[in-house]
Coordinates of N, CA, C and O in Angstrom, one line a residue:
M23 N -3.3 25.5 -16.7 CA -2.1 25.8 -17.0 C -1.7 24.0 -16.8 O -1.8 23.8 -15.4
S24 N -1.3 23.4 -17.8 CA -0.9 22.0 -17.7 C 0.4 21.7 -17.2 O 1.6 22.1 -17.8
V25 N 0.7 21.1 -16.2 CA 2.1 20.6 -15.8 C 2.4 19.2 -15.8 O 1.5 18.4 -15.5
T26 N 3.2 18.9 -16.7 CA 3.7 17.3 -16.8 C 3.9 16.6 -15.3 O 4.6 17.2 -14.5
Q27 N 4.1 15.5 -15.3 CA 4.5 14.7 -14.3 C 5.6 14.9 -14.2 O 6.0 14.9 -12.7
A28 N 6.6 14.7 -15.4 CA 7.8 14.6 -14.8 C 8.4 16.2 -14.4 O 9.2 16.3 -13.7
E29 N 7.6 17.2 -14.4 CA 8.0 18.5 -14.3 C 7.6 18.4 -12.4 O 8.2 18.8 -11.7
V30 N 6.4 17.7 -12.0 CA 6.2 17.6 -10.6 C 7.1 16.8 -9.8 O 7.6 17.4 -8.8
L31 N 7.5 15.5 -10.5 CA 8.2 14.6 -10.0 C 9.9 15.2 -9.8 O 10.4 14.9 -8.7
N32 N 9.7 16.2 -10.8 CA 11.6 16.8 -10.5 C 11.5 17.5 -9.2 O 12.5 17.5 -8.7
L33 N 10.5 18.1 -8.9 CA 10.5 19.0 -7.6 C 10.7 18.2 -6.5 O 11.5 18.2 -5.3
F34 N 10.6 16.6 -6.5 CA 10.8 15.8 -5.4 C 11.9 15.1 -5.5 O 12.3 14.6 -4.5
T35 N 12.7 15.4 -6.7 CA 14.2 15.0 -6.7 C 15.0 15.7 -6.1 O 16.2 15.3 -5.8
Q36 N 14.9 17.2 -5.8 CA 15.7 18.2 -5.5 C 15.8 17.9 -4.2 O 15.0 17.5 -3.2
V37 N 17.0 17.5 -3.9 CA 17.4 17.3 -2.1 C 16.8 18.1 -1.3 O 17.2 19.5 -1.3
G38 N 16.1 17.7 -0.2 CA 15.4 18.7 0.8 C 14.3 19.5 0.1 O 14.0 20.2 1.0
A39 N 14.1 19.4 -1.2 CA 13.3 20.3 -1.5 C 11.7 20.2 -1.1 O 10.9 21.2 -0.7
I40 N 11.4 18.8 -1.3 CA 10.1 18.3 -0.3 C 10.4 17.3 0.5 O 10.7 16.2 0.1
K41 N 9.3 17.2 1.4 CA 9.4 16.4 2.5 C 8.4 15.8 2.4 O 7.1 16.2 2.0
N42 N 7.9 14.2 2.7 CA 6.9 13.6 2.5 C 5.7 14.0 3.2 O 4.3 14.2 3.1
S43 N 6.3 14.9 4.5 CA 5.1 15.7 5.4 C 4.6 16.9 4.9 O 3.7 17.5 5.3
D44 N 5.4 17.3 4.0 CA 5.0 18.9 3.2 C 3.6 18.8 2.6 O 3.1 17.4 2.5
Q45 N 2.6 19.6 2.6 CA 1.7 19.7 2.5 C 1.2 20.5 1.0 O 1.8 21.8 0.7
F46 N 0.3 20.0 0.1 CA -0.2 20.7 -1.1 C -1.6 21.1 -1.1 O -2.5 20.3 -0.5
L47 N -2.0 22.2 -1.6 CA -3.4 22.4 -1.8 C -3.7 22.2 -3.1 O -3.5 22.0 -4.2
I48 N -5.0 21.0 -3.0 CA -5.7 20.3 -4.0 C -7.4 20.7 -4.3 O -7.7 21.4 -3.5
A49 N -7.7 20.7 -5.5 CA -9.2 20.8 -5.9 C -9.6 19.4 -5.4 O -9.5 18.4 -5.9
K50 N -10.6 19.7 -4.5 CA -11.6 18.6 -4.1 C -12.8 18.5 -4.8 O -13.4 19.5 -4.3
A51 N -13.5 17.7 -5.3 CA -15.0 17.7 -5.9 C -15.6 17.2 -4.8 O -15.5 16.1 -4.2
N52 N -16.8 18.0 -4.6 CA -17.4 17.4 -3.7 C -18.8 16.9 -4.6 O -19.0 16.9 -5.8
A53 N -19.4 16.1 -3.8 CA -20.8 15.6 -4.3 C -21.9 16.2 -4.8 O -22.3 16.1 -5.6
N54 N -21.9 17.6 -4.5 CA -22.9 18.1 -5.0 C -22.2 19.2 -6.4 O -23.1 20.0 -7.0
G55 N -21.1 18.8 -6.6 CA -20.6 19.2 -8.1 C -19.7 20.6 -7.9 O -19.1 21.0 -9.0
T56 N -19.6 20.7 -6.4 CA -18.6 22.2 -6.1 C -17.5 21.9 -6.2 O -17.1 20.5 -5.8
V57 N -16.5 22.7 -5.8 CA -15.2 22.2 -5.9 C -14.3 23.0 -4.5 O -14.9 24.4 -4.4
T58 N -14.0 22.5 -3.9 CA -13.3 23.2 -2.7 C -11.6 23.0 -2.5 O -11.5 21.9 -3.0
A59 N -10.8 23.4 -1.9 CA -9.7 23.4 -1.7 C -9.5 22.4 -0.4 O -10.1 22.4 0.6
A60 N -8.4 21.5 -0.8 CA -8.2 20.4 0.5 C -6.5 20.2 0.5 O -5.9 20.3 -0.3
K61 N -6.2 19.9 1.4 CA -4.8 19.5 2.1 C -4.3 18.1 1.8 O -5.2 17.3 2.3
I62 N -3.2 17.8 1.0 CA -2.8 16.3 1.0 C -1.2 16.3 1.3 O -0.5 17.5 0.9
T63 N -1.2 15.6 1.7 CA 0.9 15.6 1.8 C 1.4 15.1 0.5 O 1.0 14.9 -0.2
A64 N 2.9 15.9 0.6 CA 3.3 15.2 -0.7 C 3.6 13.8 -0.6 O 3.7 13.4 -1.8
E65 N 3.8 12.8 0.4 CA 3.7 11.4 0.1 C 2.5 10.9 -0.7 O 2.6 10.4 -1.8
L66 N 1.4 11.3 -0.6 CA 0.1 11.1 -1.1 C 0.1 11.6 -2.4 O -0.5 10.9 -3.8
L67 N 0.4 13.0 -2.7 CA 0.9 13.3 -4.1 C 1.7 12.4 -4.9 O 1.4 12.3 -6.2
R68 N 2.7 12.1 -4.5 CA 3.6 11.2 -5.0 C 2.9 9.9 -5.7 O 3.1 9.2 -6.7
A69 N 2.0 9.4 -4.6 CA 1.4 8.1 -4.9 C 0.6 8.4 -6.1 O 0.5 7.6 -7.1
Y70 N -0.1 9.5 -6.1 CA -1.2 9.6 -7.2 C -0.4 10.0 -8.4 O -0.2 9.3 -9.7
I71 N 0.9 10.7 -8.5 CA 1.9 11.0 -9.8 C 2.4 9.3 -10.1 O 2.4 9.0 -11.5
S72 N 2.9 8.6 -9.3 CA 3.6 7.6 -9.6 C 2.3 6.4 -10.0 O 2.8 5.5 -11.1
A73 N 1.3 6.4 -9.9 CA 0.1 5.5 -10.2 C -0.3 6.1 -11.6 O -1.1 5.4 -12.3
G74 N 0.0 7.0 -12.1 CA -0.1 7.7 -13.6 C -1.5 8.5 -13.5 O -1.9 8.8 -14.8
F75 N -1.9 9.2 -12.4 CA -2.9 10.4 -12.7 C -2.4 11.4 -13.1 O -1.3 12.1 -13.3
D76 N -3.3 11.9 -14.4 CA -2.9 13.4 -14.7 C -3.2 14.3 -13.7 O -3.9 14.8 -12.7
I77 N -2.1 15.5 -13.6 CA -1.8 16.5 -12.8 C -1.9 17.5 -13.6 O -1.0 17.6 -14.4
T78 N -2.7 18.7 -12.9 CA -2.7 19.7 -13.9 C -2.8 20.9 -12.6 O -3.3 21.0 -11.2
V79 N -2.7 22.4 -12.9 CA -2.5 23.3 -11.9 C -3.4 24.0 -12.7 O -3.2 24.9 -13.7
G80 N -4.6 24.4 -11.9 CA -5.6 25.4 -12.3 C -5.4 26.7 -12.2 O -4.4 27.1 -12.0
N81 N -6.0 27.7 -12.9 CA -5.8 29.1 -12.7 C -5.9 29.9 -11.4 O -5.5 31.1 -10.8
D82 N -6.7 28.7 -10.4 CA -6.8 29.4 -9.0 C -5.5 28.8 -8.3 O -5.6 29.1 -7.3
G83 N -4.7 28.4 -9.1 CA -3.3 27.5 -8.3 C -3.6 26.4 -7.5 O -2.5 26.3 -7.0
L84 N -4.9 25.8 -7.7 CA -4.8 24.5 -7.0 C -4.4 23.4 -8.1 O -4.6 23.6 -9.1
I85 N -3.7 22.4 -7.2 CA -3.5 21.4 -8.3 C -4.6 20.1 -8.3 O -5.6 20.2 -7.4
Y86 N -4.9 19.9 -9.4 CA -5.9 19.2 -9.5 C -5.6 17.6 -10.2 O -4.6 17.7 -11.1
I87 N -6.2 16.6 -9.9 CA -5.8 15.1 -9.9 C -6.7 14.6 -10.4 O -7.9 14.6 -10.2
G88 N -6.7 14.1 -11.9 CA -7.5 13.5 -12.8 C -8.0 12.3 -12.1 O -7.5 11.7 -11.0
G89 N -9.4 11.9 -12.5 CA -10.2 10.9 -11.7 C -9.7 9.6 -12.0 O -9.9 8.6 -11.5
N90 N -9.2 9.4 -13.4 CA -8.8 8.2 -14.1 C -7.4 8.0 -14.2 O -7.0 8.6 -14.8
A91 N -7.2 7.0 -13.7 CA -5.4 6.7 -13.8 C -5.2 6.3 -15.5 O -6.0 5.7 -16.1
T92 N -4.1 7.1 -16.1 CA -4.0 6.9 -17.5 C -3.1 5.9 -17.8 O -2.8 5.2 -18.6
T93 N -1.9 5.8 -16.7 CA -0.7 5.0 -17.2 C -0.3 4.1 -15.9 O -0.6 5.3 -14.9
I94 N 0.3 3.2 -15.7 CA 1.0 2.9 -14.8 C 2.3 2.6 -15.2 O 3.0 1.5 -15.8
D95 N 3.4 3.5 -14.9 CA 4.9 3.7 -15.1 C 5.6 3.2 -13.9 O 6.7 2.5 -14.1
A96 N 5.3 3.3 -12.6 CA 6.1 3.0 -11.6 C 5.1 2.7 -10.2 O 4.0 2.8 -10.2
A97 N 5.8 1.7 -9.6 CA 4.7 1.3 -8.5 C 5.1 2.2 -7.0 O 6.2 2.7 -7.0
S98 N 4.2 2.4 -6.3 CA 4.5 3.3 -5.0 C 3.6 2.2 -4.0 O 2.4 2.7 -4.2
T99 N 3.9 1.5 -3.3 CA 3.3 0.9 -2.4 C 3.0 1.6 -1.3 O 3.7 2.1 -0.6
I100 N 1.7 1.4 -0.9 CA 1.1 2.1 0.4 C 1.1 1.2 1.1 O 0.5 0.0 1.2
I101 N 1.4 1.8 2.6 CA 1.6 0.7 3.9 C 0.6 1.6 4.7 O 0.3 2.7 5.1
V102 N 0.1 0.2 5.1 CA -1.1 0.2 6.0 C -0.8 -0.3 7.5 O -0.7 -1.7 7.0
D103 N -0.8 0.5 8.5 CA -0.3 -0.2 9.6 C -1.8 -0.7 10.2 O -2.7 0.2 10.2
Q104 N -2.1 -2.1 10.5 CA -2.8 -2.6 11.0 C -2.9 -3.1 12.4 O -1.9 -3.4 13.2
T105 N -4.2 -3.2 13.2 CA -4.2 -3.4 14.4 C -5.2 -4.6 14.8 O -5.3 -5.7 15.5
D106 N -6.4 -4.7 13.6 CA -7.3 -5.9 13.8 C -6.6 -7.0 13.4 O -5.8 -7.2 11.9
T107 N -6.9 -8.2 13.9 CA -6.6 -9.7 13.4 C -7.4 -10.2 12.8 O -7.2 -11.3 12.4
T108 N -8.5 -9.8 12.4 CA -9.9 -10.4 11.4 C -10.0 -9.3 10.8 O -10.9 -8.0 11.1
I109 N -9.7 -9.4 9.6 CA -10.0 -8.2 8.7 C -9.9 -8.3 7.1 O -9.2 -9.5 6.9
S110 N -10.8 -7.8 6.2 CA -10.5 -8.1 4.7 C -9.9 -6.6 4.2 O -9.8 -5.7 4.8
I111 N -8.7 -7.2 3.6 CA -7.6 -6.3 3.0 C -7.8 -5.9 1.8 O -8.3 -6.9 1.1
H112 N -7.3 -4.8 1.1 CA -7.5 -4.4 -0.1 C -6.4 -4.5 -0.8 O -4.9 -4.7 -0.3
P113 N -6.3 -4.9 -2.0 CA -5.1 -5.4 -3.0 C -4.0 -4.2 -3.2 O -4.5 -3.0 -3.0
N114 N -2.6 -4.5 -3.4 CA -1.7 -3.7 -3.8 C -1.8 -2.6 -2.8 O -1.1 -1.5 -3.1
K115 N -1.7 -3.2 -1.5 CA -1.3 -2.1 -0.4 C -0.7 -3.2 0.8 O -0.9 -4.4 0.7
L116 N 0.5 -2.7 1.4 CA 1.4 -3.8 2.3 C 0.7 -3.5 3.7 O 0.8 -2.3 4.1
N117 N -0.2 -4.4 4.1 CA -0.9 -4.5 5.2 C 0.3 -4.8 6.4 O 0.6 -6.0 6.3
R118 N 0.5 -3.9 7.5 CA 1.7 -4.6 8.3 C 1.0 -4.7 9.7 O 0.4 -3.7 10.4
W119 N 1.3 -5.7 10.4 CA 1.0 -5.7 11.8 C 2.5 -6.1 12.7 O 3.1 -6.2 12.2
G120 N 2.1 -5.6 13.9 CA 3.5 -6.1 14.9 C 2.8 -7.8 15.0 O 2.8 -8.4 14.4
A121 N 3.5 -7.9 16.3 CA 3.5 -9.3 16.8 C 2.0 -9.8 17.1 O 1.4 -8.9 17.6
V122 N 1.6 -11.0 16.4 CA 0.6 -11.5 16.3 C 0.5 -12.8 16.5 O 1.2 -13.4 16.3
Q123 N -0.7 -13.3 17.2 CA -0.6 -14.9 17.2 C -1.6 -15.5 16.6 O -1.6 -16.6 16.2
V124 N -2.6 -15.0 16.1 CA -3.6 -15.2 14.9 C -3.9 -14.5 14.0 O -4.0 -13.2 14.4
L125 N -4.0 -14.6 12.7 CA -4.5 -13.4 11.9 C -5.6 -14.3 10.9 O -5.6 -15.5 10.3
N126 N -6.7 -13.8 10.8 CA -8.0 -14.1 10.0 C -8.0 -13.1 8.7 O -8.5 -12.1 8.9
V127 N -7.4 -13.2 7.7 CA -7.7 -12.6 6.5 C -8.4 -12.4 5.3 O -8.2 -13.7 4.9
G128 N -9.1 -11.6 5.2 CA -10.2 -11.9 4.0 C -9.6 -10.8 2.8 O -8.8 -9.8 3.2
F129 N -10.0 -11.1 1.5 CA -9.8 -10.2 0.4 C -10.8 -9.5 0.0 O -11.8 -10.1 -0.3
T130 N -10.6 -8.0 -0.4 CA -11.5 -7.2 -0.9 C -11.6 -7.4 -2.6 O -10.4 -7.7 -2.8
A131 N -12.7 -7.2 -3.5 CA -12.3 -7.4 -4.6 C -11.5 -6.5 -5.0 O -11.1 -5.0 -4.7
G132 N -10.4 -6.9 -6.1 CA -9.5 -6.0 -6.9 C -10.1 -5.4 -8.0 O -11.0 -5.8 -8.3
A133 N -9.4 -4.5 -8.5 CA -9.7 -3.8 -9.6 C -9.8 -4.8 -11.0 O -8.9 -5.5 -11.3
S134 N -10.8 -4.8 -12.0 CA -10.9 -5.3 -13.6 C -9.6 -5.0 -14.2 O -9.3 -3.8 -14.3
G135 N -9.2 -6.0 -14.5 CA -8.2 -5.7 -15.6 C -6.6 -5.4 -15.1 O -5.6 -5.1 -15.7
R136 N -6.6 -5.7 -13.7 CA -5.4 -5.1 -13.1 C -4.6 -6.5 -12.3 O -5.6 -7.6 -12.0
T137 N -3.4 -6.6 -12.1 CA -2.8 -7.3 -11.4 C -3.2 -6.9 -9.6 O -3.0 -5.9 -9.5
N138 N -3.8 -7.8 -8.9 CA -4.3 -7.2 -7.8 C -3.3 -8.3 -6.7 O -3.8 -9.5 -6.5
E139 N -2.4 -7.9 -6.0 CA -1.6 -8.4 -5.2 C -1.8 -8.2 -3.7 O -2.3 -7.0 -3.2
Y140 N -2.3 -9.1 -2.8 CA -2.2 -8.8 -1.5 C -1.1 -9.2 -0.8 O -0.5 -10.5 -0.8
M141 N -1.0 -8.3 0.4 CA 0.8 -8.3 0.7 C 0.5 -7.9 2.0 O -0.4 -7.3 2.7
M142 N 1.0 -8.7 3.0 CA 1.1 -8.6 4.5 C 2.2 -9.0 5.0 O 3.2 -9.3 4.6
E143 N 2.6 -8.1 6.1 CA 3.8 -8.4 6.9 C 3.4 -8.5 8.4 O 2.7 -7.5 8.8
F144 N 3.9 -9.5 9.1 CA 3.6 -9.7 10.7 C 4.7 -10.3 11.3 O 5.7 -10.7 10.7
V145 N 4.6 -10.0 12.6 CA 5.5 -10.9 13.5 C 4.9 -11.9 14.2 O 3.8 -11.7 14.8
V146 N 5.7 -13.3 14.1 CA 4.9 -14.2 14.9 C 5.1 -14.1 16.3 O 6.0 -14.2 16.9
S147 N 3.8 -14.3 17.2 CA 3.8 -14.4 18.4 C 3.3 -15.8 19.3 O 2.3 -16.0 19.2
G148 N 4.3 -16.3 19.5 CA 4.2 -17.9 19.8 C 4.2 -18.9 19.3 O 4.5 -19.1 18.0
S149 N 4.3 -20.2 19.4 CA 4.4 -21.5 19.0 C 3.1 -21.8 18.3 O 3.3 -22.6 17.2
N150 N 1.8 -21.1 18.5 CA 0.9 -21.8 18.0 C 0.1 -20.8 17.0 O -0.9 -20.9 17.0
F151 N 1.0 -19.8 16.4 CA 0.5 -19.0 15.3 C -0.3 -19.5 14.1 O 0.3 -20.6 13.8
T152 N -1.5 -18.9 14.0 CA -2.4 -19.5 12.6 C -2.6 -18.3 12.0 O -2.8 -17.1 12.3
L153 N -2.5 -18.4 10.5 CA -2.9 -17.7 9.5 C -3.7 -18.1 8.6 O -3.8 -19.2 7.9
T154 N -5.0 -17.4 8.6 CA -6.2 -18.0 7.6 C -6.3 -17.1 6.6 O -6.3 -15.8 7.1
L155 N -6.4 -17.5 5.5 CA -6.6 -16.8 4.2 C -7.9 -17.2 3.6 O -8.7 -18.5 3.9
P156 N -8.4 -16.8 2.2 CA -9.8 -17.1 1.9 C -9.5 -18.5 1.3 O -8.2 -18.8 0.9
S157 N -10.8 -19.1 1.1 CA -10.3 -20.7 0.7 C -10.2 -20.3 -0.9 O -10.4 -19.5 -1.5
G158 N -9.6 -21.3 -1.4 CA -9.2 -21.2 -2.6 C -7.5 -20.7 -2.9 O -6.9 -21.0 -4.1
V159 N -7.2 -20.1 -2.0 CA -5.3 -19.9 -1.8 C -4.7 -21.0 -1.7 O -4.5 -21.9 -0.6
R160 N -3.8 -21.2 -2.4 CA -2.4 -22.2 -2.4 C -1.5 -21.8 -2.0 O -1.0 -20.8 -2.3
W161 N -0.5 -22.3 -1.3 CA 0.8 -22.1 -1.3 C 1.6 -22.4 -2.0 O 1.5 -24.2 -2.6
V162 N 2.7 -21.8 -2.6 CA 3.7 -22.2 -3.4 C 4.2 -23.6 -3.1 O 4.6 -24.4 -4.2
D163 N 4.6 -24.2 -1.9 CA 4.8 -25.3 -1.3 C 3.9 -26.2 -1.2 O 4.3 -27.4 -0.8
G164 N 2.9 -26.0 -1.5 CA 1.6 -27.1 -1.0 C 1.2 -26.7 0.2 O 0.1 -27.4 0.6
E165 N 1.8 -26.2 1.2 CA 1.1 -26.1 2.7 C 1.9 -24.7 3.0 O 3.0 -24.3 2.9
Q166 N 1.3 -24.0 4.3 CA 1.8 -23.3 5.2 C 3.3 -23.3 5.2 O 3.5 -24.3 5.9
P167 N 3.9 -22.3 5.6 CA 5.3 -22.3 6.0 C 5.1 -22.7 7.4 O 4.4 -22.9 8.0
D168 N 6.3 -23.1 8.2 CA 6.4 -23.4 9.5 C 6.6 -22.2 10.5 O 7.9 -21.7 10.1
W169 N 5.8 -21.7 10.8 CA 6.0 -20.3 11.3 C 6.8 -20.3 12.3 O 6.9 -21.5 13.4
K170 N 8.1 -19.4 12.3 CA 9.1 -19.3 13.9 C 8.4 -18.1 14.8 O 8.4 -16.9 14.3
D171 N 8.5 -18.6 15.9 CA 8.2 -17.6 17.1 C 9.4 -16.5 16.9 O 10.4 -16.5 16.8
G172 N 8.8 -15.1 17.0 CA 9.8 -14.1 16.9 C 10.1 -13.2 15.5 O 10.7 -12.7 15.3
W173 N 10.0 -14.1 14.6 CA 9.9 -14.1 12.9 C 9.3 -13.1 12.6 O 8.1 -13.2 12.8
T174 N 9.9 -12.3 11.8 CA 8.9 -11.4 11.1 C 8.7 -12.2 9.5 O 9.8 -12.8 9.0
Y175 N 7.6 -11.9 8.9 CA 7.2 -12.4 7.6 C 6.4 -11.7 6.7 O 5.6 -10.8 7.2
Q176 N 6.8 -11.8 5.5 CA 5.7 -11.4 4.4 C 5.3 -12.0 3.6 O 5.7 -13.3 3.3
V177 N 4.0 -12.1 3.3 CA 3.0 -13.3 2.7 C 2.8 -12.3 1.5 O 1.9 -11.3 1.5
S178 N 2.7 -13.0 0.4 CA 1.7 -12.0 -0.9 C 1.3 -13.0 -1.5 O 1.5 -14.6 -1.8
V179 N 0.2 -12.9 -1.8 CA -0.8 -13.7 -2.7 C -1.1 -12.9 -3.9 O -1.8 -11.8 -3.9
L180 N -1.0 -13.9 -5.2 CA -1.2 -13.0 -6.4 C -1.8 -14.0 -7.3 O -1.4 -15.4 -7.2
N181 N -2.9 -14.3 -7.9 CA -3.7 -15.0 -8.6 C -3.9 -16.3 -7.8 O -3.7 -17.4 -8.4
G182 N -3.9 -16.0 -6.4 CA -4.7 -17.3 -5.6 C -3.2 -18.2 -5.3 O -3.5 -19.0 -4.5
L183 N -2.4 -17.7 -5.2 CA -1.1 -18.3 -5.0 C -0.2 -17.4 -3.8 O 0.4 -16.3 -4.0
A184 N 0.1 -18.0 -2.8 CA 0.7 -17.4 -1.5 C 2.1 -17.9 -1.7 O 2.8 -19.0 -1.6
V185 N 2.8 -16.8 -1.4 CA 4.5 -17.1 -1.2 C 4.7 -16.3 0.0 O 4.3 -15.1 0.3
A186 N 5.6 -16.8 0.9 CA 5.9 -16.5 2.2 C 7.4 -16.3 2.7 O 8.3 -17.3 1.7
A187 N 8.1 -15.2 2.7 CA 9.5 -15.4 3.5 C 9.4 -14.6 4.8 O 8.8 -14.0 5.2
G188 N 10.5 -15.5 5.3 CA 10.5 -14.8 7.1 C 11.9 -14.5 7.1 O 12.9 -15.2 6.5
W189 N 12.3 -13.8 8.2 CA 13.6 -13.7 9.0 C 13.6 -13.5 10.3 O 12.7 -13.1 10.8
E190 N 14.5 -13.9 11.0 CA 14.6 -13.4 12.4 C 15.3 -12.4 12.7 O 16.1 -11.7 11.7
A191 N 14.6 -11.7 13.7 CA 15.1 -10.4 14.3 C 16.7 -10.2 14.4 O 17.1 -11.3 15.1
P192 N 17.3 -9.5 14.2 CA 18.9 -9.2 14.4 C 19.0 -9.2 15.8 O 18.3 -8.5 16.5
S193 N 19.7 -10.0 16.2 CA 20.2 -9.6 17.7 C 21.1 -8.6 18.0 O 21.8 -8.0 17.4
T194 N 20.8 -8.0 19.1 CA 21.2 -6.5 19.5 C 22.4 -6.6 20.6 O 22.5 -7.8 21.1

């Protein structure tokens, strides 16, 4: 039985119908060619749907998620909380750190034929903060921002161009 993306998304729009922590049984393909049931959260299922994966429900009642994205109609950013300060990050995910004094960030290869944006969010800790990005990355104003202690920053790198925005934590 085929279920359209709109029909599945409709479940998510009903007030209180499905929470991010709710789980769905899906069909998981194993390396040996067999299929077993596995659980995923509603949040992850939403991400698959938003990325344009084909969604079907089999006669066994399991949800089948296609292996290849067919369309990209909506963006759903996955947030990855990081603790390592020397790391290679994947594109199209918001990598988020708490307070850091140093960040050494490399980039993994992005998907061919796609826009691959490398996103970071962090809080500067100390007056000697340093951010190291791969060689060849250029800053929109020609040089890195003047990092301010205690401020939160978001940095986006797209096509080798880095853009940063920062804000001071609200006083309580």
